[in-house]
Structure formats: structure tokens, C-alpha cells
Short mmCIF file of N, CA and C in Angstrom, two decimals:
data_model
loop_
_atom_site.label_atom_id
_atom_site.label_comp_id
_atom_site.label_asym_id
_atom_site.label_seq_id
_atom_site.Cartn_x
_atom_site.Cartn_y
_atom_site.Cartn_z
N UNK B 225 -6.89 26.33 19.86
CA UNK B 225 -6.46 24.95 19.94
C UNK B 225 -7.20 24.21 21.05
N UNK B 226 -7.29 24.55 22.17
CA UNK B 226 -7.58 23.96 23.33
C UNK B 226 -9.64 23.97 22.86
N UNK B 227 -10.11 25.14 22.48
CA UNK B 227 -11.58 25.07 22.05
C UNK B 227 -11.61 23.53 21.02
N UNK B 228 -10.79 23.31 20.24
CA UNK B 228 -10.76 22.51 18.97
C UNK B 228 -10.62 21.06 19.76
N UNK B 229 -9.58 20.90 21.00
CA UNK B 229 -9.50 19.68 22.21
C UNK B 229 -10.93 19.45 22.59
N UNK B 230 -11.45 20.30 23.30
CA UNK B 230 -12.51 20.22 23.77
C UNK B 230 -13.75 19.88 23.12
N UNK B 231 -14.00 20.45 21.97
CA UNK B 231 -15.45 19.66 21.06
C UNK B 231 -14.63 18.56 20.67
N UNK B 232 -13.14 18.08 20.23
CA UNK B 232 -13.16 16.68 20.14
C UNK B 232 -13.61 15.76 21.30
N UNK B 233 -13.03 16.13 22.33
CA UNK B 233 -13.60 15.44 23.57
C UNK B 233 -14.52 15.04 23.72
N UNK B 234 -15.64 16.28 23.79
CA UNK B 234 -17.45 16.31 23.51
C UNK B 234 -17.60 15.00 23.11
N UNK B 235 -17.34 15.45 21.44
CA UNK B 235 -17.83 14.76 20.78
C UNK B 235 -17.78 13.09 20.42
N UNK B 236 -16.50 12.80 20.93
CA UNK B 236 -15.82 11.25 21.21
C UNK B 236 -16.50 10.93 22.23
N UNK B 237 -16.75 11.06 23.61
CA UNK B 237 -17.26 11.46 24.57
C UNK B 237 -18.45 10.77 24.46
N UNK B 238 -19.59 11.53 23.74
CA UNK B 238 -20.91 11.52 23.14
C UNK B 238 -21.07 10.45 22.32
N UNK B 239 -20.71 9.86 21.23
CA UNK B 239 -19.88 8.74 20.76
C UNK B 239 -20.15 7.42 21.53
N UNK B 240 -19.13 7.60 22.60
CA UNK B 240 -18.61 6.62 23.23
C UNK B 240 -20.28 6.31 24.43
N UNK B 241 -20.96 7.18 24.32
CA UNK B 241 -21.98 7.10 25.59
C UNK B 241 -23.00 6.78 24.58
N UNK B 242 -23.32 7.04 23.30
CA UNK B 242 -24.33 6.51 22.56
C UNK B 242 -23.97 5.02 22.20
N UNK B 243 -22.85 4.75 22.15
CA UNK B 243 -22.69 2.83 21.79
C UNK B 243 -22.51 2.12 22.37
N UNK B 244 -22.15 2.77 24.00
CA UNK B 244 -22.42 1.65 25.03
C UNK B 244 -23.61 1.45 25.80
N UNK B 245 -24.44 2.88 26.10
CA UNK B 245 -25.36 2.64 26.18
C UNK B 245 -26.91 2.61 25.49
N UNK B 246 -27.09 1.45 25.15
CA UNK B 246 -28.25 1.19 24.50
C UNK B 246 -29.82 0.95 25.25
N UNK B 247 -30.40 1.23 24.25
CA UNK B 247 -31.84 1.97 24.88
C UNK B 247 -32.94 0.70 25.49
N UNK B 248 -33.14 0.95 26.88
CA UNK B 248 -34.03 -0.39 27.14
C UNK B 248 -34.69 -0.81 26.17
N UNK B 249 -34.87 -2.19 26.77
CA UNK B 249 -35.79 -3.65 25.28
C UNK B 249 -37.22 -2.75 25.83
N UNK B 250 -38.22 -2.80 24.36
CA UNK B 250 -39.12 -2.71 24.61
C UNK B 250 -40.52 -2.99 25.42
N UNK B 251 -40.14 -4.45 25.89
CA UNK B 251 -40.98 -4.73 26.84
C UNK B 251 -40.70 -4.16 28.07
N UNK B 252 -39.66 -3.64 28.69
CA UNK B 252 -39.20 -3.19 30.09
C UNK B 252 -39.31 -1.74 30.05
N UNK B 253 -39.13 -1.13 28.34
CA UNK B 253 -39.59 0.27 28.87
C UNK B 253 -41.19 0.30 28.72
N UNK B 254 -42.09 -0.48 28.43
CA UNK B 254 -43.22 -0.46 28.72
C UNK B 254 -43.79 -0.77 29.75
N UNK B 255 -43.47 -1.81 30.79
CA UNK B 255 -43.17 -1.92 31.98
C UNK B 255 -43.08 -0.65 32.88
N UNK B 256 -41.93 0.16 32.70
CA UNK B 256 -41.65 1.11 33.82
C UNK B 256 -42.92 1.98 33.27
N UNK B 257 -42.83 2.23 31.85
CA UNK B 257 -44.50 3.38 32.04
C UNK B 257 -45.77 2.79 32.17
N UNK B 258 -46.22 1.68 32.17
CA UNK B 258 -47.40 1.07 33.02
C UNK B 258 -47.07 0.59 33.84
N UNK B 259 -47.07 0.81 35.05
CA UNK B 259 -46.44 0.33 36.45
C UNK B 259 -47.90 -0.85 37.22
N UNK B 260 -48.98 0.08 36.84
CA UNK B 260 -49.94 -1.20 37.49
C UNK B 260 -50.66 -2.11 36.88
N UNK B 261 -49.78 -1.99 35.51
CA UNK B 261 -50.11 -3.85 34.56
C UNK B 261 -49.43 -4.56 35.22
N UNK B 262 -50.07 -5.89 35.27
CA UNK B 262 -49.50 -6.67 35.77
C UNK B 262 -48.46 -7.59 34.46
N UNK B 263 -47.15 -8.07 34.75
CA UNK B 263 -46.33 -8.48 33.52
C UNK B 263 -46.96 -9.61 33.67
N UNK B 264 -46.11 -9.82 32.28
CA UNK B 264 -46.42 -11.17 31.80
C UNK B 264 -45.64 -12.18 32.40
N UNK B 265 -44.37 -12.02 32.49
CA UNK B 265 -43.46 -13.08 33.40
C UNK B 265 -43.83 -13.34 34.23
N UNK B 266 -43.24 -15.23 34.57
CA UNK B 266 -43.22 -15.53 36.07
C UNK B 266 -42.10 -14.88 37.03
N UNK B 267 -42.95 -14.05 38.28
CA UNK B 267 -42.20 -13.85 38.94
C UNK B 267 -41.36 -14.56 40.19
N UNK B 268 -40.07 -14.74 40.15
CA UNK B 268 -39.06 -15.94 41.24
C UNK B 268 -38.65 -15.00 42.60
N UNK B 269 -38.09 -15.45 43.37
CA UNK B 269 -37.56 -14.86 44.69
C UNK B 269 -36.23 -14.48 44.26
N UNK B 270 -35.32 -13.74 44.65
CA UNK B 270 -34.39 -13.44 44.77
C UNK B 270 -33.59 -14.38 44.84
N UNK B 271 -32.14 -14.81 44.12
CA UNK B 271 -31.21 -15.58 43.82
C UNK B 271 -31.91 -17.10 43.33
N UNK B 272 -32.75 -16.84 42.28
CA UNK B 272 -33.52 -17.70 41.18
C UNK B 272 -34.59 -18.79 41.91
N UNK B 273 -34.54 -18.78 43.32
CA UNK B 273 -36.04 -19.16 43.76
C UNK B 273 -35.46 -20.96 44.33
N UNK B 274 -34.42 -21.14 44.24
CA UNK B 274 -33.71 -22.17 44.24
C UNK B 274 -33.16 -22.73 46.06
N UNK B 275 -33.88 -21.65 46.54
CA UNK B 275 -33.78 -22.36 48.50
C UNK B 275 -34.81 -22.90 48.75
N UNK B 276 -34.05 -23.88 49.47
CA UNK B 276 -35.18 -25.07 50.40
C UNK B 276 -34.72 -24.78 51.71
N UNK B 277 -36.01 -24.37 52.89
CA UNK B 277 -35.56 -24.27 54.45
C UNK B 277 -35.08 -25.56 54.92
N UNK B 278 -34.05 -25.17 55.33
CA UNK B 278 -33.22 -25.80 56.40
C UNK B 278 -33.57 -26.09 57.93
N UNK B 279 -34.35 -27.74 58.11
CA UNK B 279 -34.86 -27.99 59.37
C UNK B 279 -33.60 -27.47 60.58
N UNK B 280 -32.65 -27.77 60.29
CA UNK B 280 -31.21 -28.11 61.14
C UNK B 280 -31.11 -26.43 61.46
N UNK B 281 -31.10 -25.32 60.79
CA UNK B 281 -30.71 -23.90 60.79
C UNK B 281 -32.11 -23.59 61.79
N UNK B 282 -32.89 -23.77 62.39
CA UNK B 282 -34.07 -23.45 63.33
C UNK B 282 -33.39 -23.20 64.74
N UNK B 283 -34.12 -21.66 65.23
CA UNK B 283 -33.14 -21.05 66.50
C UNK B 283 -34.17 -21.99 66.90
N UNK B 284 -33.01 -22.34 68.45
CA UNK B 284 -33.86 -23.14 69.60
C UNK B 284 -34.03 -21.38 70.77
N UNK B 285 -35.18 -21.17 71.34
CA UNK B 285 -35.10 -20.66 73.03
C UNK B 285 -34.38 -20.64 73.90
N UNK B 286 -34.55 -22.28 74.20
CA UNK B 286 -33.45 -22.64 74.82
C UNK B 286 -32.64 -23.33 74.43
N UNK B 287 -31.76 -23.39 75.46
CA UNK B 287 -29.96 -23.97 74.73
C UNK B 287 -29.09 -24.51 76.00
N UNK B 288 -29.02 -26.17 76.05
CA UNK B 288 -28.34 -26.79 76.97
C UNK B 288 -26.92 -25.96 77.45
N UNK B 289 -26.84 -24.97 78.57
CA UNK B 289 -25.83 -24.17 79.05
C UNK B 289 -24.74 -25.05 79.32
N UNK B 290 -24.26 -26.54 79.69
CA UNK B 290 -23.47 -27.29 80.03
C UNK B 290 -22.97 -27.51 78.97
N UNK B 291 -23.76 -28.00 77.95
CA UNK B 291 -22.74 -28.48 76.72
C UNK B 291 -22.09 -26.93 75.87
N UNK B 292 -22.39 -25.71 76.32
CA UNK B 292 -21.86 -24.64 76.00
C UNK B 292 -20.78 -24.28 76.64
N UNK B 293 -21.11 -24.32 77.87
CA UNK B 293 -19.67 -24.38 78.84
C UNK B 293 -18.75 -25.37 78.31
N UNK B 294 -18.91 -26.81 78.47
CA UNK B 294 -18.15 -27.34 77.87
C UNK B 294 -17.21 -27.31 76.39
N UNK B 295 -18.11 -26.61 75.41
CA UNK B 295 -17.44 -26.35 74.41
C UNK B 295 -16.91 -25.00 74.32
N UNK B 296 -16.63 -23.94 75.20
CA UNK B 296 -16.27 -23.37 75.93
C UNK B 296 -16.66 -21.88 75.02
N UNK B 297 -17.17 -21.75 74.22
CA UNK B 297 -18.25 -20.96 73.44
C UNK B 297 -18.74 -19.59 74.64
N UNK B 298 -17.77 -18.28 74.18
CA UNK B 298 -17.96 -17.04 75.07
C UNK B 298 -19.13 -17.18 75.30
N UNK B 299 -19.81 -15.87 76.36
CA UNK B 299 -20.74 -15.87 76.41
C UNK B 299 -21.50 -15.21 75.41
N UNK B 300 -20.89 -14.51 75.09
CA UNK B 300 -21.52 -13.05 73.74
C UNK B 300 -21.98 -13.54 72.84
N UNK B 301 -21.78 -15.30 72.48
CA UNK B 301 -22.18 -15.87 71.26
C UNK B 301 -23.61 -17.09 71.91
N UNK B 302 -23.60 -17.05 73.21
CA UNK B 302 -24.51 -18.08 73.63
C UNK B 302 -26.04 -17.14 73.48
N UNK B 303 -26.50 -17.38 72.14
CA UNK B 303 -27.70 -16.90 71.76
C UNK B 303 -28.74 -18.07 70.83
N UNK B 304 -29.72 -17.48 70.32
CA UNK B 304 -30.91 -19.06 70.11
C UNK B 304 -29.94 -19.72 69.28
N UNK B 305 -28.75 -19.60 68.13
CA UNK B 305 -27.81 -20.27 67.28
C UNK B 305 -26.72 -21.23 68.21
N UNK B 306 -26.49 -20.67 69.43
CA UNK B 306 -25.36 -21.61 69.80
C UNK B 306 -25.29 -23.01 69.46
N UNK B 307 -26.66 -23.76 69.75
CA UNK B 307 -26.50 -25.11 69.58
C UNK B 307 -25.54 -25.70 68.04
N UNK B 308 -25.32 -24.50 67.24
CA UNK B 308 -25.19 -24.63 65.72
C UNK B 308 -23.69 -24.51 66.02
N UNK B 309 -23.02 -23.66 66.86
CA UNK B 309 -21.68 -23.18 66.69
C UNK B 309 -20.92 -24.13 67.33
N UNK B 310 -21.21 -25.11 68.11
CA UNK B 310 -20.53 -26.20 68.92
C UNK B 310 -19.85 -27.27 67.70
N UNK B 311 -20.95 -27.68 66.81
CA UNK B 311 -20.03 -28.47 65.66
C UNK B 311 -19.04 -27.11 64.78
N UNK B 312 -20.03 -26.54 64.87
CA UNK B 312 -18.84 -25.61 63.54
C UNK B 312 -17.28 -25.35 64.08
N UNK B 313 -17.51 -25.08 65.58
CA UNK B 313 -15.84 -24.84 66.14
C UNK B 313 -15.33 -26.06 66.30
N UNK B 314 -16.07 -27.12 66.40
CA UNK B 314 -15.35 -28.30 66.00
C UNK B 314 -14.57 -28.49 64.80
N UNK B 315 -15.35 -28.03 64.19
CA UNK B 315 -14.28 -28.76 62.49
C UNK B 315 -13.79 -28.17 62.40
N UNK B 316 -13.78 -26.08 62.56
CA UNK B 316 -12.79 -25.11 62.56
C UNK B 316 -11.44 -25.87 63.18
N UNK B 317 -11.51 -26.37 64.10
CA UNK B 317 -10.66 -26.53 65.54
C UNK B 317 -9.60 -27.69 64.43
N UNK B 318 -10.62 -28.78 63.67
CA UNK B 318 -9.76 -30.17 63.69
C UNK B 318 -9.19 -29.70 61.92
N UNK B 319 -9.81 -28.92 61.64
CA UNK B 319 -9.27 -28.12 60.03
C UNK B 319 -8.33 -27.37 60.26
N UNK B 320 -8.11 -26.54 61.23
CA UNK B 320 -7.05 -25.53 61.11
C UNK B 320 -7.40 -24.65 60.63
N UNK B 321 -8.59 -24.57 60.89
CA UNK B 321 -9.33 -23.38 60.45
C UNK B 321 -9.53 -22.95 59.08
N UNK B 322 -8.67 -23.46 58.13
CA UNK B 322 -9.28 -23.53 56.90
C UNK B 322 -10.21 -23.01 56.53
N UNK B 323 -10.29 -22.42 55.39
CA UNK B 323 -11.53 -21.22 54.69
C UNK B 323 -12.04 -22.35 54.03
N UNK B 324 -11.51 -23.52 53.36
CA UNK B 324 -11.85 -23.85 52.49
C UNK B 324 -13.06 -25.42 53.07
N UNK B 325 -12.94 -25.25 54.20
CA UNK B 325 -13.43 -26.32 55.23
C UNK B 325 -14.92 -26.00 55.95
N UNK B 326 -15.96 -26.55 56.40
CA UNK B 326 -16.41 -26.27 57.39
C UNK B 326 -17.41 -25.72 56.91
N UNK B 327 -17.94 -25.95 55.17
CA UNK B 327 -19.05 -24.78 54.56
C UNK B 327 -20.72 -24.93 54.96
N UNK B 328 -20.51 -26.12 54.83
CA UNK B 328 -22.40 -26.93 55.03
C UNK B 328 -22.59 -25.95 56.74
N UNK B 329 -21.32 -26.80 57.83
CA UNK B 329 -21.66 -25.70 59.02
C UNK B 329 -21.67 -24.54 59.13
N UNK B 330 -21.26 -23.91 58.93
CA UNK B 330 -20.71 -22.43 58.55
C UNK B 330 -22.11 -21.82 58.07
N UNK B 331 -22.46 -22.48 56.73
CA UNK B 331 -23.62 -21.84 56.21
C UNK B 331 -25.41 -22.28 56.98
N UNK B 332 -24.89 -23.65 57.66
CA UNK B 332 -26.13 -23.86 58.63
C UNK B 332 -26.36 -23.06 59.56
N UNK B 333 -25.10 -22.39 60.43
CA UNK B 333 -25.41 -21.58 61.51
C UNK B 333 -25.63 -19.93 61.18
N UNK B 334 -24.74 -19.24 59.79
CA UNK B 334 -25.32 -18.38 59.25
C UNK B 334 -26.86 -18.07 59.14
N UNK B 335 -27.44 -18.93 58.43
CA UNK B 335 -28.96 -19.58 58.30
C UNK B 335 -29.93 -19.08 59.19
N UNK B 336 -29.44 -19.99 60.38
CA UNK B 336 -29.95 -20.04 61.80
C UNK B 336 -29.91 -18.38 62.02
N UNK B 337 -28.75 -17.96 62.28
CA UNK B 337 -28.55 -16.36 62.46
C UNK B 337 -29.58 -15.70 61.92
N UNK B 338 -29.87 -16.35 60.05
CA UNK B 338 -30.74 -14.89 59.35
C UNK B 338 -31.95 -15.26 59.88
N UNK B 339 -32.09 -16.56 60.45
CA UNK B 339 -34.05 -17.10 60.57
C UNK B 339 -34.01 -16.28 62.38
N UNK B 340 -33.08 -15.77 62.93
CA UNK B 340 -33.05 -15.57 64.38
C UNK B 340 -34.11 -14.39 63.70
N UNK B 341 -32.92 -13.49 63.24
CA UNK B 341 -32.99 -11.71 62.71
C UNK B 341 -34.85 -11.78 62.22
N UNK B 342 -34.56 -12.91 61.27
CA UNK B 342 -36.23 -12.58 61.44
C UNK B 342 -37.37 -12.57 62.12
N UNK B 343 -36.80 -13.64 62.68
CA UNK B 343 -37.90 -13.76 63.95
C UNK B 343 -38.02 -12.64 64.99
N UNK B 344 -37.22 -12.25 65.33
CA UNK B 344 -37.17 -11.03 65.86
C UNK B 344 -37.84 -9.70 65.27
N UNK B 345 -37.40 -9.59 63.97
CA UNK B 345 -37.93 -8.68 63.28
C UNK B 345 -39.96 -8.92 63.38
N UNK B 346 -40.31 -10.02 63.18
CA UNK B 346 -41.34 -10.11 62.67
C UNK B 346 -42.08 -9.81 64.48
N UNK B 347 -41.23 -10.16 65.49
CA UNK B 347 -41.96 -10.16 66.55
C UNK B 347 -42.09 -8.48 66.96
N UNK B 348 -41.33 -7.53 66.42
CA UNK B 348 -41.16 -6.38 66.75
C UNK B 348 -42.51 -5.98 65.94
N UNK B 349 -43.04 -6.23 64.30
CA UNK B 349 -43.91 -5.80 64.17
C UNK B 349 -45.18 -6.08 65.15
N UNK B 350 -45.17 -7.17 65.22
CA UNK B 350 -46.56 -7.57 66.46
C UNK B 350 -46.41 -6.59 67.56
N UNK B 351 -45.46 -6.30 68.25
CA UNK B 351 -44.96 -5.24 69.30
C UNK B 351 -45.27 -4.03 68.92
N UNK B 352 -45.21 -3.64 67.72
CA UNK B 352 -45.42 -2.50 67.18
C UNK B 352 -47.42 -2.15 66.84
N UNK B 353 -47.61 -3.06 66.28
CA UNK B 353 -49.27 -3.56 66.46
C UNK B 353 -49.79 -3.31 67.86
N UNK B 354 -49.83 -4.02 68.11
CA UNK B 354 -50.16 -3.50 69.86
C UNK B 354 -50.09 -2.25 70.63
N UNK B 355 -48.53 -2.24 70.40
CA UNK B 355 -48.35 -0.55 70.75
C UNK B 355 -49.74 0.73 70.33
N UNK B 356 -49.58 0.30 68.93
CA UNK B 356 -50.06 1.08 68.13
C UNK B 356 -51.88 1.26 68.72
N UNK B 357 -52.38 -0.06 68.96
CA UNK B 357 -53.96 -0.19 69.01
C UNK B 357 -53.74 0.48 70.65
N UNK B 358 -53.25 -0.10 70.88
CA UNK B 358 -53.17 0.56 72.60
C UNK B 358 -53.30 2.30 73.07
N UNK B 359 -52.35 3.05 71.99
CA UNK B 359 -52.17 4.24 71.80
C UNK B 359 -53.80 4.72 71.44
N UNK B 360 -54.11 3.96 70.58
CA UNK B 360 -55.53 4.47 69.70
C UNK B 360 -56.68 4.55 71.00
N UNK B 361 -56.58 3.16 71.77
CA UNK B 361 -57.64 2.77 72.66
C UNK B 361 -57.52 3.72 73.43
N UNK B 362 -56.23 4.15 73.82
CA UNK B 362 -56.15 5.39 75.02
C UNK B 362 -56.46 6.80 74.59
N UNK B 363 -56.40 7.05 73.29
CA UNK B 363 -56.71 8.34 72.54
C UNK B 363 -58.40 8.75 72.55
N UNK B 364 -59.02 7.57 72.10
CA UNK B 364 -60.46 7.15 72.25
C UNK B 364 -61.06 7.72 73.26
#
């Protein structure tokens, strides 16, 4: 009985995995086995190619320390974005904090944050460049 459970299982099982999954479209499994044709599609950026940079989201260096004090902004957050977080805790402050409030800022100083990360990032490769020729010159 339990052998007779079991190939039903299998076999429903097997069934159920052949009709949901269906076999890549032909152009994409030709794709993965020629990898260095170039496709035919236009290729877009990630989330349909549809961002425009944001002048306003640009880390500053420096950052007026008085009007930070004044808006009383810890220190842990006074980094190249602060100038961004002074309005945003404003409207937090006069919203009540509201999720549903505060998005344009919110997502300007986010922004700012990811253009920091990169900048950083991109300055570490140059750091890393250097390093690197330096090592060579001294190996030489």
C-alpha cells in the first residue's frame, strides 16, 4: 500500500513540475548557449532606465556646523548628507512623523546617501590603483 502512495506521489509530483514549469522561450535559451553574441535587444539600466540625477541629492564636503547645531542633528549623522536631513526632520517634526509624509525628502537624502557610498567607493578604487603601482614600483 504505502509502495502504491508513493509512485502516486512520484508521479502527481512529476505532473505537477512538468506544467508549471515550462521550458525557456527560444530566444533566451539561445542566448545562455551563445554567451558572446551580442543580443539583439536594447539593453536599459536596472528599474527600466527611468532615473534622472538629482542636482539637490549631491554630498557637500563641507557642511555649515551652526545650522547643524542648531537643528540639533546628533553628531553620528553630521556627514557629507547632513545639509539634506535638516529639512527632512523638519517635516518629520511638523507631520508627526507620518510614513505617509516627507517622501520627495526622505528620498532626496536617501539619494545623497547612495551618491556618498559611491563616491567613496569609487575613491577607494583610485586608492587601490596606487597602492597597487606603488607595490609594483617597489618590487621593480
Amino acid at each position: 500500500m504505502r509502495k502504491q502512495r508513493d509512485a502516486t506521489m512520484a508521479v502527481s509530483f512529476a505532473a505537477a513540475v512538468a506544467y508549471y514549469v515550462r521550458p525557456l522561450p527560444l530566444a533566451i535559451r539561445r542566448a545562455l548557449t551563445q554567451p558572446n553574441k551580442q543580443s539583439d535587444h536594447q539593453t536599459t539600466t536596472m528599474g527600466g532606465g527611468h532615473h534622472h540625477a538629482n542636482p539637490e541629492a549631491s554630498p557637500r564636503p563641507t557642511q555649515d556646523l551652526q545650522s547643524l547645531s542648531d537643528a540639533k542633528i546628533p553628531l553620528a549623522f553630521r556627514d557629507t548628507c547632513a545639509h539634506l536631513l535638516v529639512p527632512l526632520n523638519k517635516c518629520r517634526r511638523t507631520t508627526w512623523w507620518s510614513p505617509n509624509k516627507c517622501g520627495h525628502e526622505r528620498h532626496t537624502y536617501e539619494e545623497c546617501l547612495w551618491n556618498s557610498y559611491l563616491q567613496r567607493c569609487e575613491a577607494k578604487v583610485q586608492v587601490d590603483k596606487v597602492m597597487a603601482a606603488k607595490a609594483r614600483e617597489e618590487e621593480d
